[in-house]
mmCIF file of C-alpha atoms and ligand atoms in Angstrom:
data_model
loop_
_atom_site.group_PDB
_atom_site.id
_atom_site.type_symbol
_atom_site.label_atom_id
_atom_site.label_comp_id
_atom_site.label_asym_id
_atom_site.label_seq_id
_atom_site.Cartn_x
_atom_site.Cartn_y
_atom_site.Cartn_z
ATOM 1 C CA MET A 1 20.968 -6.347 -17.958
ATOM 2 C CA SER A 2 18.806 -9.158 -19.082
ATOM 3 C CA SER A 3 16.519 -10.891 -16.665
ATOM 4 C CA PRO A 4 12.949 -12.190 -16.636
ATOM 5 C CA LEU A 5 12.316 -9.157 -14.410
ATOM 6 C CA PHE A 6 12.009 -7.154 -17.618
ATOM 7 C CA ASP A 7 9.688 -9.609 -19.363
ATOM 8 C CA PRO A 8 5.977 -8.932 -19.788
ATOM 9 C CA TYR A 9 3.735 -10.638 -17.268
ATOM 10 C CA PRO A 10 0.050 -11.561 -17.722
ATOM 11 C CA LEU A 11 -2.141 -10.284 -14.887
ATOM 12 C CA GLY A 12 -5.860 -10.902 -15.303
ATOM 13 C CA PRO A 13 -6.886 -9.128 -18.509
ATOM 14 C CA TYR A 14 -3.682 -7.059 -18.593
ATOM 15 C CA THR A 15 -0.148 -7.622 -19.751
ATOM 16 C CA LEU A 16 2.279 -5.899 -17.406
ATOM 17 C CA LYS A 17 5.225 -4.582 -19.394
ATOM 18 C CA ASN A 18 7.658 -5.881 -16.784
ATOM 19 C CA ARG A 19 7.579 -7.531 -13.361
ATOM 20 C CA LEU A 20 8.653 -4.422 -11.483
ATOM 21 C CA VAL A 21 5.856 -2.946 -9.397
ATOM 22 C CA MET A 22 5.714 0.434 -7.697
ATOM 23 C CA ALA A 23 4.829 -0.376 -4.088
ATOM 24 C CA PRO A 24 2.138 1.545 -2.214
ATOM 25 C CA LEU A 25 3.782 4.572 -0.554
ATOM 26 C CA THR A 26 2.194 7.026 1.868
ATOM 27 C CA ARG A 27 3.232 10.532 0.770
ATOM 28 C CA SER A 28 0.645 12.641 2.652
ATOM 29 C CA ARG A 29 0.217 15.278 -0.023
ATOM 30 C CA SER A 30 -3.537 15.390 -0.626
ATOM 31 C CA ARG A 31 -5.394 18.701 -0.843
ATOM 32 C CA GLN A 32 -6.863 20.046 2.392
ATOM 33 C CA PRO A 33 -9.529 20.138 3.567
ATOM 34 C CA GLY A 34 -11.003 16.944 2.204
ATOM 35 C CA ASN A 35 -7.984 14.646 1.604
ATOM 36 C CA ILE A 36 -8.346 15.059 -2.167
ATOM 37 C CA PRO A 37 -5.772 13.941 -4.759
ATOM 38 C CA THR A 38 -4.382 16.722 -6.963
ATOM 39 C CA ARG A 39 -2.705 17.243 -10.331
ATOM 40 C CA LEU A 40 0.608 17.231 -8.473
ATOM 41 C CA ASN A 41 -0.176 13.696 -7.274
ATOM 42 C CA ALA A 42 -1.217 12.764 -10.831
ATOM 43 C CA TYR A 43 2.097 14.018 -12.211
ATOM 44 C CA TYR A 44 4.071 12.027 -9.616
ATOM 45 C CA TYR A 45 2.291 8.779 -10.459
ATOM 46 C CA ALA A 46 2.487 9.349 -14.222
ATOM 47 C CA GLN A 47 6.264 9.898 -13.907
ATOM 48 C CA ARG A 48 6.443 6.301 -12.648
ATOM 49 C CA ALA A 49 4.258 4.750 -15.378
ATOM 50 C CA SER A 50 7.130 2.602 -16.672
ATOM 51 C CA ALA A 51 6.459 0.261 -13.732
ATOM 52 C CA GLY A 52 4.732 -2.948 -14.802
ATOM 53 C CA LEU A 53 2.065 -1.950 -12.273
ATOM 54 C CA ILE A 54 1.630 0.971 -9.875
ATOM 55 C CA ILE A 55 -0.123 0.394 -6.562
ATOM 56 C CA SER A 56 -1.478 3.638 -5.154
ATOM 57 C CA GLU A 57 -0.570 4.917 -1.732
ATOM 58 C CA ALA A 58 -2.787 3.526 1.008
ATOM 59 C CA THR A 59 -6.155 5.274 0.675
ATOM 60 C CA GLN A 60 -8.729 5.406 3.437
ATOM 61 C CA VAL A 61 -12.049 3.745 2.670
ATOM 62 C CA SER A 62 -13.878 6.050 5.094
ATOM 63 C CA GLN A 63 -13.182 8.892 7.498
ATOM 64 C CA GLN A 64 -13.001 6.289 10.261
ATOM 65 C CA GLY A 65 -10.283 4.547 8.267
ATOM 66 C CA GLN A 66 -7.867 7.519 8.299
ATOM 67 C CA GLY A 67 -4.800 7.304 10.521
ATOM 68 C CA TYR A 68 -2.410 10.041 9.407
ATOM 69 C CA ALA A 69 -2.778 13.671 8.425
ATOM 70 C CA TRP A 70 -3.178 14.452 4.710
ATOM 71 C CA THR A 71 -3.528 10.899 3.382
ATOM 72 C CA PRO A 72 -6.064 10.663 0.549
ATOM 73 C CA GLY A 73 -9.465 9.024 0.767
ATOM 74 C CA ILE A 74 -11.853 7.345 -1.678
ATOM 75 C CA HIS A 75 -15.170 8.003 0.065
ATOM 76 C CA THR A 76 -16.300 11.417 -1.261
ATOM 77 C CA PRO A 77 -17.175 12.594 -4.802
ATOM 78 C CA GLU A 78 -14.331 15.157 -4.647
ATOM 79 C CA GLN A 79 -11.822 12.406 -3.862
ATOM 80 C CA VAL A 80 -13.148 10.268 -6.717
ATOM 81 C CA ALA A 81 -12.720 13.245 -9.085
ATOM 82 C CA GLY A 82 -9.185 13.822 -7.756
ATOM 83 C CA TRP A 83 -8.259 10.194 -8.300
ATOM 84 C CA ARG A 84 -9.640 10.427 -11.851
ATOM 85 C CA LEU A 85 -6.873 12.965 -12.569
ATOM 86 C CA VAL A 86 -4.368 10.373 -11.357
ATOM 87 C CA THR A 87 -5.710 7.405 -13.316
ATOM 88 C CA ASP A 88 -6.069 9.480 -16.510
ATOM 89 C CA ALA A 89 -2.474 10.712 -16.209
ATOM 90 C CA VAL A 90 -1.109 7.215 -15.569
ATOM 91 C CA HIS A 91 -3.063 5.750 -18.478
ATOM 92 C CA ALA A 92 -1.975 8.558 -20.810
ATOM 93 C CA ALA A 93 1.615 7.681 -19.885
ATOM 94 C CA GLY A 94 1.001 3.999 -20.709
ATOM 95 C CA GLY A 95 0.799 2.709 -17.134
ATOM 96 C CA LEU A 96 -1.528 0.584 -15.042
ATOM 97 C CA ILE A 97 -2.602 1.500 -11.515
ATOM 98 C CA PHE A 98 -4.407 -0.385 -8.740
ATOM 99 C CA MET A 99 -5.796 1.425 -5.704
ATOM 100 C CA GLN A 100 -4.827 0.228 -2.243
ATOM 101 C CA LEU A 101 -7.868 0.247 0.074
ATOM 102 C CA TRP A 102 -7.038 1.072 3.685
ATOM 103 C CA HIS A 103 -8.708 1.154 7.066
ATOM 104 C CA VAL A 104 -6.196 1.847 9.826
ATOM 105 C CA GLY A 105 -8.265 0.582 12.771
ATOM 106 C CA ARG A 106 -6.519 1.549 15.998
ATOM 107 C CA VAL A 107 -3.642 3.374 14.265
ATOM 108 C CA SER A 108 -5.523 6.659 14.458
ATOM 109 C CA HIS A 109 -6.575 9.396 16.831
ATOM 110 C CA PRO A 110 -9.845 11.171 17.716
ATOM 111 C CA ALA A 111 -8.497 14.238 15.858
ATOM 112 C CA LEU A 112 -8.876 12.257 12.605
ATOM 113 C CA GLN A 113 -12.099 10.444 13.483
ATOM 114 C CA PRO A 114 -15.687 11.392 12.623
ATOM 115 C CA ASP A 115 -17.053 13.574 15.463
ATOM 116 C CA GLY A 116 -13.789 13.171 17.379
ATOM 117 C CA GLY A 117 -14.727 9.608 18.369
ATOM 118 C CA LEU A 118 -12.376 6.840 19.390
ATOM 119 C CA PRO A 119 -10.587 4.842 16.695
ATOM 120 C CA VAL A 120 -11.999 1.332 16.300
ATOM 121 C CA ALA A 121 -10.203 -2.008 16.576
ATOM 122 C CA PRO A 122 -10.900 -5.706 17.133
ATOM 123 C CA SER A 123 -10.082 -5.277 20.825
ATOM 124 C CA ALA A 124 -9.484 -2.302 23.119
ATOM 125 C CA ILE A 125 -5.682 -2.630 23.044
ATOM 126 C CA PRO A 126 -3.717 0.569 22.470
ATOM 127 C CA LEU A 127 -0.747 0.958 20.218
ATOM 128 C CA GLN A 128 2.358 2.440 21.839
ATOM 129 C CA GLY A 129 3.830 5.601 20.382
ATOM 130 C CA MET A 130 2.542 8.682 18.643
ATOM 131 C CA ALA A 131 -0.125 9.438 16.055
ATOM 132 C CA PHE A 132 0.654 11.915 13.247
ATOM 133 C CA ILE A 133 -2.156 14.470 13.051
ATOM 134 C CA ALA A 134 -2.679 18.048 11.865
ATOM 135 C CA ASN A 135 -3.667 20.475 14.628
ATOM 136 C CA GLU A 136 -6.322 23.186 14.295
ATOM 137 C CA GLN A 137 -3.843 25.484 12.554
ATOM 138 C CA GLY A 138 -3.142 22.709 10.044
ATOM 139 C CA GLU A 139 0.346 22.160 11.457
ATOM 140 C CA PRO A 140 1.677 18.609 11.874
ATOM 141 C CA GLU A 141 1.702 17.339 15.416
ATOM 142 C CA LEU A 142 2.577 14.076 17.140
ATOM 143 C CA VAL A 143 0.179 13.015 19.883
ATOM 144 C CA PRO A 144 0.012 9.763 21.885
ATOM 145 C CA PHE A 145 -2.260 7.013 20.585
ATOM 146 C CA VAL A 146 -5.410 6.406 22.617
ATOM 147 C CA THR A 147 -7.041 3.131 23.625
ATOM 148 C CA PRO A 148 -9.335 2.199 20.720
ATOM 149 C CA ARG A 149 -12.919 1.071 21.042
ATOM 150 C CA ALA A 150 -13.569 -2.631 20.334
ATOM 151 C CA LEU A 151 -15.987 -3.028 17.431
ATOM 152 C CA GLU A 152 -19.304 -4.714 18.242
ATOM 153 C CA THR A 153 -20.010 -7.828 16.184
ATOM 154 C CA ALA A 154 -23.053 -6.035 14.758
ATOM 155 C CA GLU A 155 -20.785 -3.260 13.413
ATOM 156 C CA LEU A 156 -18.638 -5.563 11.281
ATOM 157 C CA PRO A 157 -20.998 -5.646 8.280
ATOM 158 C CA ASP A 158 -20.549 -1.871 8.125
ATOM 159 C CA ILE A 159 -16.771 -2.302 7.918
ATOM 160 C CA VAL A 160 -17.287 -4.665 4.972
ATOM 161 C CA ARG A 161 -19.639 -2.105 3.428
ATOM 162 C CA GLN A 162 -16.980 0.632 3.758
ATOM 163 C CA TYR A 163 -14.561 -1.453 1.667
ATOM 164 C CA GLN A 164 -17.271 -2.325 -0.820
ATOM 165 C CA GLU A 165 -18.257 1.309 -1.390
ATOM 166 C CA ALA A 166 -14.629 2.335 -1.646
ATOM 167 C CA ALA A 167 -14.135 -0.437 -4.226
ATOM 168 C CA ARG A 168 -17.068 0.965 -6.236
ATOM 169 C CA ASN A 169 -15.596 4.439 -5.993
ATOM 170 C CA ALA A 170 -12.218 3.147 -7.196
ATOM 171 C CA LEU A 171 -13.999 1.700 -10.232
ATOM 172 C CA THR A 172 -15.648 5.071 -10.900
ATOM 173 C CA ALA A 173 -12.272 6.800 -10.522
ATOM 174 C CA GLY A 174 -10.827 4.731 -13.379
ATOM 175 C CA PHE A 175 -8.434 2.400 -11.576
ATOM 176 C CA ASP A 176 -7.353 -0.868 -13.194
ATOM 177 C CA GLY A 177 -7.870 -2.917 -10.045
ATOM 178 C CA ILE A 178 -7.674 -2.742 -6.270
ATOM 179 C CA GLU A 179 -5.495 -4.094 -3.495
ATOM 180 C CA VAL A 180 -6.929 -4.852 -0.057
ATOM 181 C CA HIS A 181 -4.429 -3.670 2.568
ATOM 182 C CA ALA A 182 -4.360 -6.439 5.171
ATOM 183 C CA ALA A 183 -0.767 -5.767 6.251
ATOM 184 C CA ASN A 184 1.389 -3.590 8.502
ATOM 185 C CA GLY A 185 -0.797 -3.556 11.575
ATOM 186 C CA TYR A 186 -3.863 -1.833 10.117
ATOM 187 C CA LEU A 187 -7.437 -2.934 10.746
ATOM 188 C CA LEU A 188 -7.572 -6.226 8.836
ATOM 189 C CA ASP A 189 -4.121 -7.215 10.134
ATOM 190 C CA GLN A 190 -5.280 -6.315 13.669
ATOM 191 C CA PHE A 191 -8.053 -8.876 13.226
ATOM 192 C CA LEU A 192 -5.613 -11.483 11.888
ATOM 193 C CA ASN A 193 -2.957 -11.293 14.611
ATOM 194 C CA SER A 194 -3.431 -12.787 18.070
ATOM 195 C CA SER A 195 -1.622 -9.875 19.755
ATOM 196 C CA THR A 196 -4.340 -7.419 18.728
ATOM 197 C CA ASN A 197 -7.383 -9.683 18.503
ATOM 198 C CA GLN A 198 -8.757 -10.983 21.796
ATOM 199 C CA ARG A 199 -12.336 -11.266 20.643
ATOM 200 C CA THR A 200 -14.557 -14.057 21.840
ATOM 201 C CA ASP A 201 -17.098 -13.865 18.994
ATOM 202 C CA ASP A 202 -16.866 -15.515 15.556
ATOM 203 C CA TYR A 203 -14.109 -13.039 14.593
ATOM 204 C CA GLY A 204 -11.618 -13.965 17.323
ATOM 205 C CA GLY A 205 -9.811 -17.032 18.664
ATOM 206 C CA LEU A 206 -9.148 -19.692 16.025
ATOM 207 C CA VAL A 207 -7.266 -18.614 12.900
ATOM 208 C CA GLU A 208 -10.398 -19.290 10.842
ATOM 209 C CA ASN A 209 -12.214 -16.739 12.964
ATOM 210 C CA ARG A 210 -9.464 -14.139 12.925
ATOM 211 C CA ALA A 211 -9.305 -14.405 9.120
ATOM 212 C CA ARG A 212 -13.096 -14.098 8.758
ATOM 213 C CA LEU A 213 -13.310 -10.305 8.362
ATOM 214 C CA LEU A 214 -10.568 -10.318 5.699
ATOM 215 C CA MET A 215 -12.380 -13.059 3.774
ATOM 216 C CA GLU A 216 -15.674 -11.152 3.978
ATOM 217 C CA VAL A 217 -14.000 -7.981 2.722
ATOM 218 C CA VAL A 218 -12.278 -9.838 -0.118
ATOM 219 C CA GLU A 219 -15.523 -11.478 -1.132
ATOM 220 C CA ALA A 220 -17.357 -8.152 -1.086
ATOM 221 C CA VAL A 221 -14.811 -6.277 -3.193
ATOM 222 C CA CYS A 222 -14.507 -9.227 -5.616
ATOM 223 C CA GLY A 223 -18.251 -8.798 -6.074
ATOM 224 C CA VAL A 224 -17.562 -5.261 -7.314
ATOM 225 C CA TRP A 225 -14.442 -5.835 -9.416
ATOM 226 C CA GLY A 226 -14.267 -9.540 -10.226
ATOM 227 C CA SER A 227 -11.610 -11.496 -8.395
ATOM 228 C CA GLU A 228 -8.982 -11.293 -11.137
ATOM 229 C CA LEU A 229 -8.717 -7.530 -10.507
ATOM 230 C CA VAL A 230 -8.307 -7.775 -6.743
ATOM 231 C CA GLY A 231 -5.001 -8.199 -4.881
ATOM 232 C CA VAL A 232 -4.406 -8.709 -1.173
ATOM 233 C CA ARG A 233 -1.416 -7.469 0.836
ATOM 234 C CA LEU A 234 -0.167 -9.307 3.932
ATOM 235 C CA SER A 235 2.827 -8.834 6.238
ATOM 236 C CA PRO A 236 3.395 -12.119 8.056
ATOM 237 C CA GLU A 237 5.794 -11.658 10.971
ATOM 238 C CA GLY A 238 5.802 -7.879 10.516
ATOM 239 C CA THR A 239 6.473 -5.966 13.715
ATOM 240 C CA PHE A 240 5.455 -2.487 12.524
ATOM 241 C CA ASN A 241 2.615 -0.973 14.594
ATOM 242 C CA ASP A 242 3.360 -3.399 17.473
ATOM 243 C CA MET A 243 2.173 -6.460 15.589
ATOM 244 C CA GLY A 244 2.782 -10.091 16.374
ATOM 245 C CA ASP A 245 1.110 -13.483 16.293
ATOM 246 C CA ASP A 246 1.571 -16.578 18.436
ATOM 247 C CA ASP A 247 1.850 -18.850 15.407
ATOM 248 C CA PRO A 248 2.359 -16.893 12.178
ATOM 249 C CA GLU A 249 2.908 -20.055 10.101
ATOM 250 C CA ALA A 250 -0.482 -21.425 11.041
ATOM 251 C CA LEU A 251 -2.193 -18.068 10.584
ATOM 252 C CA PHE A 252 -0.695 -17.079 7.248
ATOM 253 C CA GLY A 253 -0.713 -20.638 5.936
ATOM 254 C CA HIS A 254 -4.457 -20.645 6.518
ATOM 255 C CA VAL A 255 -4.938 -17.218 4.936
ATOM 256 C CA ALA A 256 -2.863 -18.097 1.841
ATOM 257 C CA SER A 257 -4.764 -21.315 1.432
ATOM 258 C CA ARG A 258 -8.174 -19.644 1.751
ATOM 259 C CA LEU A 259 -7.162 -16.932 -0.719
ATOM 260 C CA ASN A 260 -6.469 -19.653 -3.306
ATOM 261 C CA ASP A 261 -10.215 -20.129 -3.574
ATOM 262 C CA PHE A 262 -10.817 -16.640 -4.955
ATOM 263 C CA GLY A 263 -8.547 -16.665 -8.036
ATOM 264 C CA LEU A 264 -7.198 -13.213 -7.193
ATOM 265 C CA ALA A 265 -5.012 -10.940 -9.332
ATOM 266 C CA TYR A 266 -2.195 -11.509 -6.847
ATOM 267 C CA LEU A 267 -1.112 -12.016 -3.276
ATOM 268 C CA HIS A 268 1.378 -9.371 -2.116
ATOM 269 C CA VAL A 269 3.653 -10.208 0.812
ATOM 270 C CA VAL A 270 5.736 -7.664 2.723
ATOM 271 C CA GLN A 271 9.022 -9.095 3.996
ATOM 272 C CA PRO A 272 9.493 -8.773 7.762
ATOM 273 C CA GLU A 273 12.715 -6.784 7.458
ATOM 274 C CA ILE A 274 10.547 -3.819 6.531
ATOM 275 C CA ALA A 275 8.659 -1.984 9.272
ATOM 276 C CA GLY A 276 6.667 0.846 7.717
ATOM 277 C CA ASN A 277 9.325 2.926 6.001
ATOM 278 C CA ALA A 278 12.262 1.556 8.011
ATOM 279 C CA THR A 279 14.523 -1.434 7.589
ATOM 280 C CA VAL A 280 14.836 -3.519 10.748
ATOM 281 C CA ALA A 281 17.318 -6.191 11.738
ATOM 282 C CA LEU A 282 15.595 -9.567 12.065
ATOM 283 C CA ALA A 283 15.923 -11.287 15.441
ATOM 284 C CA ASP A 284 16.978 -14.454 13.636
ATOM 285 C CA PRO A 285 18.157 -13.750 10.075
ATOM 286 C CA ASN A 286 18.577 -17.483 9.424
ATOM 287 C CA ARG A 287 14.954 -18.229 10.092
ATOM 288 C CA ARG A 288 13.215 -19.832 7.145
ATOM 289 C CA SER A 289 11.296 -17.136 5.312
ATOM 290 C CA ILE A 290 7.542 -17.411 5.625
ATOM 291 C CA VAL A 291 7.378 -16.314 1.986
ATOM 292 C CA LYS A 292 8.790 -19.728 1.005
ATOM 293 C CA MET A 293 6.022 -21.404 2.934
ATOM 294 C CA ILE A 294 3.429 -19.178 1.284
ATOM 295 C CA ARG A 295 4.883 -19.910 -2.180
ATOM 296 C CA GLY A 296 4.354 -23.589 -1.424
ATOM 297 C CA ILE A 297 0.689 -22.988 -0.595
ATOM 298 C CA TYR A 298 -0.458 -20.136 -2.803
ATOM 299 C CA ARG A 299 -1.106 -21.116 -6.415
ATOM 300 C CA GLY A 300 -1.630 -17.703 -7.994
ATOM 301 C CA THR A 301 0.589 -14.717 -8.738
ATOM 302 C CA LEU A 302 2.836 -13.904 -5.797
ATOM 303 C CA MET A 303 4.340 -10.431 -5.340
ATOM 304 C CA VAL A 304 6.936 -9.625 -2.688
ATOM 305 C CA CYS A 305 8.139 -6.318 -1.323
ATOM 306 C CA GLY A 306 10.721 -5.066 1.122
ATOM 307 C CA GLY A 307 14.461 -4.680 0.893
ATOM 308 C CA TYR A 308 14.855 -5.812 -2.731
ATOM 309 C CA ASP A 309 17.646 -4.602 -4.953
ATOM 310 C CA TYR A 310 18.278 -5.775 -8.515
ATOM 311 C CA ARG A 311 20.242 -8.855 -7.502
ATOM 312 C CA LYS A 312 17.738 -10.057 -4.900
ATOM 313 C CA ALA A 313 14.828 -9.340 -7.231
ATOM 314 C CA ALA A 314 16.386 -11.274 -10.109
ATOM 315 C CA ARG A 315 17.069 -14.220 -7.801
ATOM 316 C CA ALA A 316 13.506 -14.144 -6.499
ATOM 317 C CA VAL A 317 11.965 -14.435 -9.966
ATOM 318 C CA GLU A 318 14.586 -16.782 -11.401
ATOM 319 C CA ILE A 319 14.993 -19.186 -8.489
ATOM 320 C CA GLU A 320 12.408 -18.625 -5.789
ATOM 321 C CA GLY A 321 9.273 -18.813 -7.895
ATOM 322 C CA ILE A 322 8.226 -15.232 -7.165
ATOM 323 C CA ASP A 323 6.250 -13.554 -9.951
ATOM 324 C CA LEU A 324 6.392 -9.811 -9.239
ATOM 325 C CA ILE A 325 8.678 -7.589 -7.159
ATOM 326 C CA ALA A 326 7.458 -4.346 -5.620
ATOM 327 C CA PHE A 327 9.914 -1.541 -4.879
ATOM 328 C CA GLY A 328 9.030 1.312 -2.534
ATOM 329 C CA ARG A 329 11.860 3.657 -1.707
ATOM 330 C CA LEU A 330 13.697 2.894 -4.966
ATOM 331 C CA PHE A 331 10.645 3.863 -7.048
ATOM 332 C CA LEU A 332 10.081 6.918 -4.890
ATOM 333 C CA ALA A 333 13.538 8.243 -5.758
ATOM 334 C CA ASN A 334 13.816 6.868 -9.301
ATOM 335 C CA PRO A 335 10.831 7.592 -11.536
ATOM 336 C CA ASP A 336 12.523 5.587 -14.300
ATOM 337 C CA LEU A 337 13.536 2.661 -12.087
ATOM 338 C CA PRO A 338 13.033 -0.114 -14.711
ATOM 339 C CA GLU A 339 15.295 1.691 -17.188
ATOM 340 C CA ARG A 340 17.950 2.310 -14.535
ATOM 341 C CA LEU A 341 17.933 -1.343 -13.497
ATOM 342 C CA ARG A 342 18.112 -2.495 -17.090
ATOM 343 C CA GLN A 343 21.164 -0.301 -17.661
ATOM 344 C CA ALA A 344 22.676 -1.059 -14.239
ATOM 345 C CA ALA A 345 22.803 2.731 -13.877
ATOM 346 C CA PRO A 346 23.332 4.555 -10.569
ATOM 347 C CA LEU A 347 20.221 5.158 -8.487
ATOM 348 C CA ASN A 348 19.054 8.400 -6.855
ATOM 349 C CA LYS A 349 18.910 8.165 -3.054
ATOM 350 C CA PRO A 350 15.546 8.689 -1.360
ATOM 351 C CA ASP A 351 15.394 11.743 0.898
ATOM 352 C CA GLU A 352 13.569 10.738 4.088
ATOM 353 C CA ALA A 353 12.949 14.333 5.128
ATOM 354 C CA THR A 354 10.495 14.741 2.226
ATOM 355 C CA PHE A 355 8.682 11.386 2.473
ATOM 356 C CA TYR A 356 5.555 12.795 4.136
ATOM 357 C CA GLY A 357 3.782 16.073 3.501
ATOM 358 C CA GLY A 358 4.971 19.138 1.616
ATOM 359 C CA GLY A 359 4.766 19.757 -2.117
ATOM 360 C CA GLY A 360 6.844 18.942 -5.148
ATOM 361 C CA LYS A 361 10.216 18.809 -3.413
ATOM 362 C CA GLY A 362 11.285 15.203 -2.902
ATOM 363 C CA TYR A 363 8.149 14.218 -4.824
ATOM 364 C CA ILE A 364 8.187 15.180 -8.500
ATOM 365 C CA ASP A 365 11.774 16.450 -8.719
ATOM 366 C CA TYR A 366 13.800 13.231 -8.692
ATOM 367 C CA PRO A 367 15.431 13.316 -12.133
ATOM 368 C CA THR A 368 15.393 10.561 -14.702
ATOM 369 C CA LEU A 369 18.607 9.132 -16.069
ATOM 370 C CA ARG A 370 18.049 10.918 -19.367
ATOM 371 C CA GLN A 371 17.596 14.219 -17.579
ATOM 372 C CA GLN A 372 20.754 13.613 -15.577
ATOM 373 C CA ARG A 373 22.690 12.791 -18.730
ATOM 374 C CA GLY A 374 21.438 15.921 -20.469
ATOM 375 C CA GLU A 375 19.493 13.842 -23.038
ATOM 376 C CA ALA A 376 16.165 15.246 -21.839
ATOM 377 C CA LYS A 377 15.289 18.678 -20.552
ATOM 378 C CA LEU A 378 15.173 19.061 -16.792
ATOM 379 C CA PRO A 379 11.883 20.858 -16.017
ATOM 380 C CA ASP A 380 11.745 23.886 -13.735
ATOM 381 C CA PHE A 381 10.205 21.801 -10.959
ATOM 382 C CA ALA A 382 9.221 24.716 -8.699
ATOM 383 C CA ARG A 383 7.311 26.326 -11.540
ATOM 384 C CA LEU A 384 5.765 23.006 -12.554
ATOM 385 C CA GLU A 385 4.556 22.482 -8.976
ATOM 386 C CA ARG A 386 2.921 25.927 -8.922
ATOM 387 C CA GLU A 387 1.206 25.296 -12.257
ATOM 388 C CA LEU A 388 -0.047 21.855 -11.263
ATOM 389 C CA LEU A 389 -1.462 23.055 -7.962
ATOM 390 C CA ALA A 390 -3.018 26.160 -9.522
ATOM 391 C CA ALA A 391 -4.764 23.979 -12.120
ATOM 392 C CA GLY A 392 -6.665 22.224 -9.294
HETATM 393 C C1 PHB B 1 2.594 4.968 6.748
HETATM 394 O O1 PHB B 1 1.811 5.877 6.473
HETATM 395 O O2 PHB B 1 3.621 5.158 7.406
HETATM 396 C C2 PHB B 1 2.286 3.627 6.287
HETATM 397 C C3 PHB B 1 1.126 3.423 5.591
HETATM 398 C C4 PHB B 1 0.820 2.172 5.147
HETATM 399 C C5 PHB B 1 1.685 1.132 5.417
HETATM 400 C C6 PHB B 1 2.850 1.340 6.099
HETATM 401 C C7 PHB B 1 3.160 2.598 6.529
HETATM 402 O O3 PHB B 1 1.384 -0.075 4.997
#
């Protein structure tokens, strides 16, 4: 098929080979102990290097920022070395990769926190539901969330510092840029939304105040990378992780407008029909999309994600003024997604049972079209997994 989706796109100093982006995807397969990326992870990302841009899975900026068992970090030398395997493999395969920087805030549990402390948040408001942790035997376990501790105003510069150091580490690890995760109910989104932020200091109340921590983080990481290599991800109207805001138009209109000032690589908006890894029915499907409002305000590159197929993606770039489309589950299951879309070929179906944790199964063994057609050799994936993990 022919569509501007397959055209090169200029992004900062780079030229993306197409406008199809691999969305950040939690896969929970880092080496334990230490949450360290492996050669298996490197192979998985390199398989997907035909994306115009890869955004790494959400990666905790600090131990305090971890919210799920086995997610990788970018705050120790071993993690930086592990990520170097990933960036080298992606570059060798001709791809580009940004790292997504993540602090989960209240979406955590003492079992994952330094010294078994309470998770931190803008306000002491618990999330309903269960945290995904590993118990002392290393087995996965679901345990109820706890009430987080509200951060003191004097602690907020340290949060900014955590992002800044992680940004430096991402540079050392060989990434091509970074994305600040301010979506999906994690720490920066908890500050943005009125349902989770009841602070009475300069970081709560008015939208300007609730957006302050995000702006400070963006400024700090732009100081490390230069703004044209920094993206920001938002999820206006997202309901995942119990989120909500009294007036999302005012909030996200303000944020989009403030982000104009930085000259970022891109703004990345998650559509509200996606909640984490699930598709949800919208309360009012006819409601005007907040993405349209943001497109009217934001002057730079706009990426969208969530529920896109080829037809919707083509429409978005041809008619709706969207620049880049990120695909999550489709890229997970189709390492050669751009080629499959170009050929209008059938797509592999993602297997939810292997989304999180485990090894190569449901990770590196989704075949390409050429492998399925017998035009390329299908590797012995079990053996490949053993070799990759043995190599460190
Ligand atoms: C998840 O681990 O389920 C997860 C992580 C980051 C997101 C959404 C979901 O933005």
